[in-house]
Amino acid sequence: MTTSRSRILAILAALVLTMTGSLFLAGPPAQAATGTCSGSKVGGFDLYGEVAINGSTRYGYVEVYYSGGYNCARTVSSANTWGVSKVMSVELWVCSSGTSNCRLLEANDRDHGTYRYYAGPVTAYASGKCIWVIGNIYYPPTDSNAGNNKTGWCG
């Protein structure tokens, strides 16, 4: 009886340690709750799909921010795709020249995955240079893709 009781207590202790240890060792969630960029919003663009969703083809949009030489971008779901699991991405590339003609690229940051609200934020240092931003949303229920890109944010 004592052996059974000791064994049960040992199992319970191991379970408690495992559960509490996982609280402290767990990494951050796959996607932050806010997905925000710091700084001032300097622009963005819409992402329209090939197939209408609830009478609209706008799947989401990309926002671009700037602060102290750093640019930040994120892809955001629109109301008709908000909260639905889908493949989303955002990329931020730094142009090697100070013009918006982005033929040569230097640094980049990107985020690609299955999200419900946001992809990103992604950041890169681009003081005195221009950036090229790419956003994409693939919406499985309609088997449709919405992608766009834009250059011209120079700082």
mmCIF file of C-alpha atoms in Angstrom:
data_model
loop_
_atom_site.group_PDB
_atom_site.id
_atom_site.type_symbol
_atom_site.label_atom_id
_atom_site.label_comp_id
_atom_site.label_asym_id
_atom_site.label_seq_id
_atom_site.Cartn_x
_atom_site.Cartn_y
_atom_site.Cartn_z
ATOM 1 C CA MET A 1 0.000 0.000 0.000
ATOM 2 C CA THR A 2 2.829 2.372 0.836
ATOM 3 C CA THR A 3 4.496 1.615 -2.506
ATOM 4 C CA SER A 4 1.279 2.396 -4.420
ATOM 5 C CA ARG A 5 0.793 5.605 -2.492
ATOM 6 C CA SER A 6 4.423 6.649 -3.115
ATOM 7 C CA ARG A 7 4.063 5.851 -6.806
ATOM 8 C CA ILE A 8 0.858 7.928 -7.093
ATOM 9 C CA LEU A 9 2.465 10.864 -5.274
ATOM 10 C CA ALA A 10 5.513 10.658 -7.540
ATOM 11 C CA ILE A 11 3.300 10.675 -10.646
ATOM 12 C CA LEU A 12 1.283 13.627 -9.343
ATOM 13 C CA ALA A 13 4.464 15.544 -8.504
ATOM 14 C CA ALA A 14 5.832 14.870 -11.995
ATOM 15 C CA LEU A 15 2.586 16.092 -13.565
ATOM 16 C CA VAL A 16 2.599 19.279 -11.511
ATOM 17 C CA LEU A 17 6.239 19.979 -12.394
ATOM 18 C CA THR A 18 5.594 19.288 -16.060
ATOM 19 C CA MET A 19 2.578 21.575 -16.157
ATOM 20 C CA THR A 20 4.164 24.465 -14.266
ATOM 21 C CA GLY A 21 7.445 24.072 -16.116
ATOM 22 C CA SER A 22 5.660 24.376 -19.437
ATOM 23 C CA LEU A 23 4.222 27.705 -18.314
ATOM 24 C CA PHE A 24 7.702 29.107 -17.764
ATOM 25 C CA LEU A 25 9.433 27.442 -20.691
ATOM 26 C CA ALA A 26 6.794 28.075 -23.342
ATOM 27 C CA GLY A 27 7.815 30.548 -26.002
ATOM 28 C CA PRO A 28 5.694 33.431 -27.252
ATOM 29 C CA PRO A 29 2.552 32.637 -29.221
ATOM 30 C CA ALA A 30 2.935 32.082 -32.955
ATOM 31 C CA GLN A 31 1.380 35.482 -33.527
ATOM 32 C CA ALA A 32 1.342 38.430 -31.201
ATOM 33 C CA ALA A 33 -2.088 39.660 -30.218
ATOM 34 C CA THR A 34 -1.566 43.113 -31.706
ATOM 35 C CA GLY A 35 0.985 42.682 -34.519
ATOM 36 C CA THR A 36 1.717 46.407 -34.321
ATOM 37 C CA CYS A 37 4.491 48.572 -35.715
ATOM 38 C CA SER A 38 5.895 51.565 -33.865
ATOM 39 C CA GLY A 39 6.411 54.962 -35.436
ATOM 40 C CA SER A 40 4.308 56.977 -37.857
ATOM 41 C CA LYS A 41 2.216 55.366 -40.562
ATOM 42 C CA VAL A 42 3.644 56.526 -43.906
ATOM 43 C CA GLY A 43 1.529 54.508 -46.321
ATOM 44 C CA GLY A 44 0.144 51.200 -47.391
ATOM 45 C CA PHE A 45 -1.919 49.419 -50.020
ATOM 46 C CA ASP A 46 -4.913 47.106 -50.379
ATOM 47 C CA LEU A 47 -4.869 43.393 -51.181
ATOM 48 C CA TYR A 48 -7.711 42.379 -53.511
ATOM 49 C CA GLY A 49 -8.514 38.770 -54.367
ATOM 50 C CA GLU A 50 -9.648 37.111 -57.561
ATOM 51 C CA VAL A 51 -12.928 35.837 -56.085
ATOM 52 C CA ALA A 52 -15.474 37.916 -54.187
ATOM 53 C CA ILE A 53 -16.014 37.202 -50.490
ATOM 54 C CA ASN A 54 -19.383 38.349 -49.183
ATOM 55 C CA GLY A 55 -19.715 40.830 -52.058
ATOM 56 C CA SER A 56 -16.183 42.213 -51.683
ATOM 57 C CA THR A 57 -12.781 41.183 -52.980
ATOM 58 C CA ARG A 58 -10.688 43.047 -50.390
ATOM 59 C CA TYR A 59 -8.890 40.374 -48.345
ATOM 60 C CA GLY A 60 -6.742 42.786 -46.388
ATOM 61 C CA TYR A 61 -4.169 45.521 -46.615
ATOM 62 C CA VAL A 62 -0.530 46.316 -45.908
ATOM 63 C CA GLU A 63 0.566 49.124 -43.587
ATOM 64 C CA VAL A 64 4.019 50.771 -43.652
ATOM 65 C CA TYR A 65 5.510 52.714 -40.730
ATOM 66 C CA TYR A 66 8.711 54.720 -40.170
ATOM 67 C CA SER A 67 10.617 55.668 -37.015
ATOM 68 C CA GLY A 68 14.231 56.773 -36.545
ATOM 69 C CA GLY A 69 15.621 55.185 -39.713
ATOM 70 C CA TYR A 70 13.636 51.967 -39.320
ATOM 71 C CA ASN A 71 10.741 50.913 -41.507
ATOM 72 C CA CYS A 72 8.111 48.448 -40.379
ATOM 73 C CA ALA A 73 5.359 46.683 -42.341
ATOM 74 C CA ARG A 74 2.542 44.278 -41.617
ATOM 75 C CA THR A 75 -0.243 42.574 -43.570
ATOM 76 C CA VAL A 76 -3.652 42.919 -41.900
ATOM 77 C CA SER A 77 -6.832 40.919 -42.574
ATOM 78 C CA SER A 78 -9.914 42.846 -43.658
ATOM 79 C CA ALA A 79 -13.283 42.454 -41.947
ATOM 80 C CA ASN A 80 -14.426 39.672 -44.292
ATOM 81 C CA THR A 81 -11.367 37.487 -43.587
ATOM 82 C CA TRP A 82 -10.748 38.572 -39.966
ATOM 83 C CA GLY A 83 -10.343 35.643 -37.602
ATOM 84 C CA VAL A 84 -10.292 33.007 -40.354
ATOM 85 C CA SER A 85 -7.127 30.899 -40.636
ATOM 86 C CA LYS A 86 -5.306 31.660 -43.910
ATOM 87 C CA VAL A 87 -1.808 31.901 -45.374
ATOM 88 C CA MET A 88 -0.464 35.449 -45.029
ATOM 89 C CA SER A 89 2.887 37.063 -45.683
ATOM 90 C CA VAL A 90 4.681 40.383 -45.611
ATOM 91 C CA GLU A 91 8.177 41.211 -46.881
ATOM 92 C CA LEU A 92 10.198 44.398 -46.466
ATOM 93 C CA TRP A 93 13.225 44.895 -48.730
ATOM 94 C CA VAL A 94 15.764 47.745 -48.565
ATOM 95 C CA CYS A 95 16.763 49.147 -51.972
ATOM 96 C CA SER A 96 20.502 49.565 -52.456
ATOM 97 C CA SER A 97 20.067 53.038 -53.957
ATOM 98 C CA GLY A 98 18.375 56.113 -52.532
ATOM 99 C CA THR A 99 15.749 56.044 -55.279
ATOM 100 C CA SER A 100 12.491 54.139 -55.521
ATOM 101 C CA ASN A 101 13.882 52.211 -58.513
ATOM 102 C CA CYS A 102 14.489 48.997 -56.592
ATOM 103 C CA ARG A 103 16.576 46.905 -58.967
ATOM 104 C CA LEU A 104 19.214 45.947 -56.395
ATOM 105 C CA LEU A 105 18.178 44.930 -52.912
ATOM 106 C CA GLU A 106 20.190 44.860 -49.699
ATOM 107 C CA ALA A 107 18.532 43.651 -46.533
ATOM 108 C CA ASN A 108 15.128 42.186 -45.926
ATOM 109 C CA ASP A 109 12.819 40.835 -43.295
ATOM 110 C CA ARG A 110 9.822 38.617 -43.965
ATOM 111 C CA ASP A 111 7.066 36.775 -42.189
ATOM 112 C CA HIS A 112 5.092 33.961 -43.804
ATOM 113 C CA GLY A 113 2.690 31.590 -42.122
ATOM 114 C CA THR A 114 -0.873 30.611 -41.349
ATOM 115 C CA TYR A 115 -2.497 33.402 -39.379
ATOM 116 C CA ARG A 116 -5.961 34.686 -38.506
ATOM 117 C CA TYR A 117 -5.298 38.426 -38.165
ATOM 118 C CA TYR A 118 -1.792 39.677 -39.053
ATOM 119 C CA ALA A 119 1.450 38.750 -40.761
ATOM 120 C CA GLY A 120 4.399 40.636 -39.341
ATOM 121 C CA PRO A 121 5.460 43.026 -38.194
ATOM 122 C CA VAL A 122 8.732 42.988 -40.139
ATOM 123 C CA THR A 123 11.396 45.687 -39.800
ATOM 124 C CA ALA A 124 14.574 46.856 -41.514
ATOM 125 C CA TYR A 125 16.942 49.797 -41.132
ATOM 126 C CA ALA A 126 16.658 51.969 -44.251
ATOM 127 C CA SER A 127 17.783 55.487 -43.338
ATOM 128 C CA GLY A 128 18.485 57.420 -46.554
ATOM 129 C CA LYS A 129 17.214 54.542 -48.696
ATOM 130 C CA CYS A 130 13.943 53.378 -50.190
ATOM 131 C CA ILE A 131 12.027 50.212 -49.433
ATOM 132 C CA TRP A 132 9.979 47.690 -51.392
ATOM 133 C CA VAL A 133 7.083 46.028 -49.553
ATOM 134 C CA ILE A 134 5.207 42.885 -50.620
ATOM 135 C CA GLY A 135 2.007 41.609 -49.026
ATOM 136 C CA ASN A 136 0.025 38.461 -49.767
ATOM 137 C CA ILE A 137 -3.064 36.646 -48.479
ATOM 138 C CA TYR A 138 -4.171 33.227 -49.711
ATOM 139 C CA TYR A 139 -7.765 32.535 -48.670
ATOM 140 C CA PRO A 140 -8.501 28.772 -48.872
ATOM 141 C CA PRO A 141 -12.341 28.873 -48.706
ATOM 142 C CA THR A 142 -12.425 30.561 -52.125
ATOM 143 C CA ASP A 143 -9.097 29.163 -53.375
ATOM 144 C CA SER A 144 -8.109 32.725 -54.160
ATOM 145 C CA ASN A 145 -4.982 34.790 -53.711
ATOM 146 C CA ALA A 146 -4.527 38.517 -53.062
ATOM 147 C CA GLY A 147 -1.067 39.969 -53.545
ATOM 148 C CA ASN A 148 0.490 43.329 -54.256
ATOM 149 C CA ASN A 149 3.761 45.200 -53.875
ATOM 150 C CA LYS A 150 4.885 48.781 -53.863
ATOM 151 C CA THR A 151 8.079 50.828 -53.688
ATOM 152 C CA GLY A 152 8.692 54.477 -53.009
ATOM 153 C CA TRP A 153 8.928 54.950 -49.270
ATOM 154 C CA CYS A 154 12.257 56.699 -48.947
ATOM 155 C CA GLY A 155 13.669 58.029 -45.719
#
